[in-house]
Amino acid sequence: MSLTKDQIIEAVAELSVMEVVELIEAMEEKFGVSAAAAVAGVAGPAESAEEQTEFDVVMTSFGENKVKAIKAVRGATGLGLKEAKAAVEACPTVVKEAASKEEAEALKAELEAIGAVVEIK
């Protein structure tokens, strides 16, 4: 006779905590597995999620003063005048890739001070 999953769950729900512990131990022994390893496998990826360390600074609008935006982009990226102008005019554009959090925040503040709209991703 084959039991359904729902029947097994109902049967386990009627057991006491000690009986459930004994059932788990018996299943571990019978199948040669560990319930702790299964739980760690499920929890592992969520726990190993690292804090982001590299950020992209994206200028979505250069604001009212395009010349100041071009100068700021040149200073932050080392681009030539022509390339910086093209980058500013191509908004939204990535101004700096893989920047540290501090560097990204500083660049964002600098660009926002001249009126640009900036996002950090």
PDB file of C-alpha atoms in Angstrom, residues 37-106:
ATOM      1  CA  ALA A  37      23.094  18.649   5.842  1.00  0.00           C
ATOM      2  CA  ALA A  38      19.834  19.153   3.961  1.00  0.00           C
ATOM      3  CA  VAL A  39      18.969  22.200   6.053  1.00  0.00           C
ATOM      4  CA  ALA A  40      22.472  23.629   5.627  1.00  0.00           C
ATOM      5  CA  GLY A  41      22.230  23.093   1.862  1.00  0.00           C
ATOM      6  CA  VAL A  42      18.992  25.052   1.734  1.00  0.00           C
ATOM      7  CA  ALA A  43      20.200  27.831   4.031  1.00  0.00           C
ATOM      8  CA  GLY A  44      23.695  28.000   2.534  1.00  0.00           C
ATOM      9  CA  PRO A  45      23.101  30.186  -0.533  1.00  0.00           C
ATOM     10  CA  ALA A  46      21.057  32.741   1.413  1.00  0.00           C
ATOM     11  CA  GLU A  47      23.703  33.003   4.108  1.00  0.00           C
ATOM     12  CA  SER A  48      26.584  33.226   1.648  1.00  0.00           C
ATOM     13  CA  ALA A  49      25.128  36.253  -0.134  1.00  0.00           C
ATOM     14  CA  GLU A  50      27.912  38.781   0.103  1.00  0.00           C
ATOM     15  CA  GLU A  51      27.568  42.491   0.469  1.00  0.00           C
ATOM     16  CA  GLN A  52      28.122  44.256  -2.830  1.00  0.00           C
ATOM     17  CA  THR A  53      31.614  45.716  -3.059  1.00  0.00           C
ATOM     18  CA  GLU A  54      31.662  47.109  -6.588  1.00  0.00           C
ATOM     19  CA  PHE A  55      29.233  49.730  -7.824  1.00  0.00           C
ATOM     20  CA  ASP A  56      28.463  51.396 -11.139  1.00  0.00           C
ATOM     21  CA  VAL A  57      27.831  55.143 -11.164  1.00  0.00           C
ATOM     22  CA  VAL A  58      25.170  55.972 -13.761  1.00  0.00           C
ATOM     23  CA  MET A  59      24.381  59.543 -14.772  1.00  0.00           C
ATOM     24  CA  THR A  60      20.767  59.670 -15.950  1.00  0.00           C
ATOM     25  CA  SER A  61      20.728  63.419 -16.669  1.00  0.00           C
ATOM     26  CA  PHE A  62      23.476  66.034 -16.798  1.00  0.00           C
ATOM     27  CA  GLY A  63      21.196  68.776 -15.507  1.00  0.00           C
ATOM     28  CA  GLU A  64      21.361  72.461 -16.435  1.00  0.00           C
ATOM     29  CA  ASN A  65      25.125  72.812 -16.860  1.00  0.00           C
ATOM     30  CA  LYS A  66      26.492  70.456 -19.494  1.00  0.00           C
ATOM     31  CA  VAL A  67      29.979  72.015 -19.421  1.00  0.00           C
ATOM     32  CA  LYS A  68      30.424  71.333 -15.696  1.00  0.00           C
ATOM     33  CA  ALA A  69      29.119  67.783 -16.213  1.00  0.00           C
ATOM     34  CA  ILE A  70      31.667  67.203 -18.967  1.00  0.00           C
ATOM     35  CA  LYS A  71      34.483  68.516 -16.737  1.00  0.00           C
ATOM     36  CA  ALA A  72      33.371  66.283 -13.848  1.00  0.00           C
ATOM     37  CA  VAL A  73      33.188  63.219 -16.106  1.00  0.00           C
ATOM     38  CA  ARG A  74      36.633  63.985 -17.524  1.00  0.00           C
ATOM     39  CA  GLY A  75      38.059  64.295 -14.019  1.00  0.00           C
ATOM     40  CA  ALA A  76      36.487  61.067 -12.823  1.00  0.00           C
ATOM     41  CA  THR A  77      37.261  58.932 -15.856  1.00  0.00           C
ATOM     42  CA  GLY A  78      40.314  60.438 -17.512  1.00  0.00           C
ATOM     43  CA  LEU A  79      38.477  60.608 -20.845  1.00  0.00           C
ATOM     44  CA  GLY A  80      39.379  63.194 -23.440  1.00  0.00           C
ATOM     45  CA  LEU A  81      37.128  66.179 -24.075  1.00  0.00           C
ATOM     46  CA  LYS A  82      35.408  64.599 -27.085  1.00  0.00           C
ATOM     47  CA  GLU A  83      34.764  61.274 -25.323  1.00  0.00           C
ATOM     48  CA  ALA A  84      33.528  62.943 -22.127  1.00  0.00           C
ATOM     49  CA  LYS A  85      31.180  65.184 -24.133  1.00  0.00           C
ATOM     50  CA  ALA A  86      29.819  62.150 -25.999  1.00  0.00           C
ATOM     51  CA  ALA A  87      29.322  60.288 -22.712  1.00  0.00           C
ATOM     52  CA  VAL A  88      27.461  63.201 -21.112  1.00  0.00           C
ATOM     53  CA  GLU A  89      25.244  63.686 -24.161  1.00  0.00           C
ATOM     54  CA  ALA A  90      24.441  59.954 -24.250  1.00  0.00           C
ATOM     55  CA  CYS A  91      22.671  60.028 -20.866  1.00  0.00           C
ATOM     56  CA  PRO A  92      21.824  57.712 -19.254  1.00  0.00           C
ATOM     57  CA  THR A  93      25.420  56.556 -19.258  1.00  0.00           C
ATOM     58  CA  VAL A  94      27.735  54.671 -16.931  1.00  0.00           C
ATOM     59  CA  VAL A  95      30.323  57.146 -15.723  1.00  0.00           C
ATOM     60  CA  LYS A  96      32.369  54.721 -13.624  1.00  0.00           C
ATOM     61  CA  GLU A  97      32.210  50.920 -13.408  1.00  0.00           C
ATOM     62  CA  ALA A  98      33.302  48.683 -10.539  1.00  0.00           C
ATOM     63  CA  ALA A  99      33.976  51.563  -8.162  1.00  0.00           C
ATOM     64  CA  SER A 100      34.269  51.076  -4.419  1.00  0.00           C
ATOM     65  CA  LYS A 101      31.328  52.234  -2.325  1.00  0.00           C
ATOM     66  CA  GLU A 102      33.219  55.277  -1.067  1.00  0.00           C
ATOM     67  CA  GLU A 103      34.423  56.231  -4.529  1.00  0.00           C
ATOM     68  CA  ALA A 104      30.925  55.808  -5.989  1.00  0.00           C
ATOM     69  CA  GLU A 105      29.353  57.924  -3.237  1.00  0.00           C
ATOM     70  CA  ALA A 106      31.972  60.669  -3.706  1.00  0.00           C
TER      71      ALA A 106
END
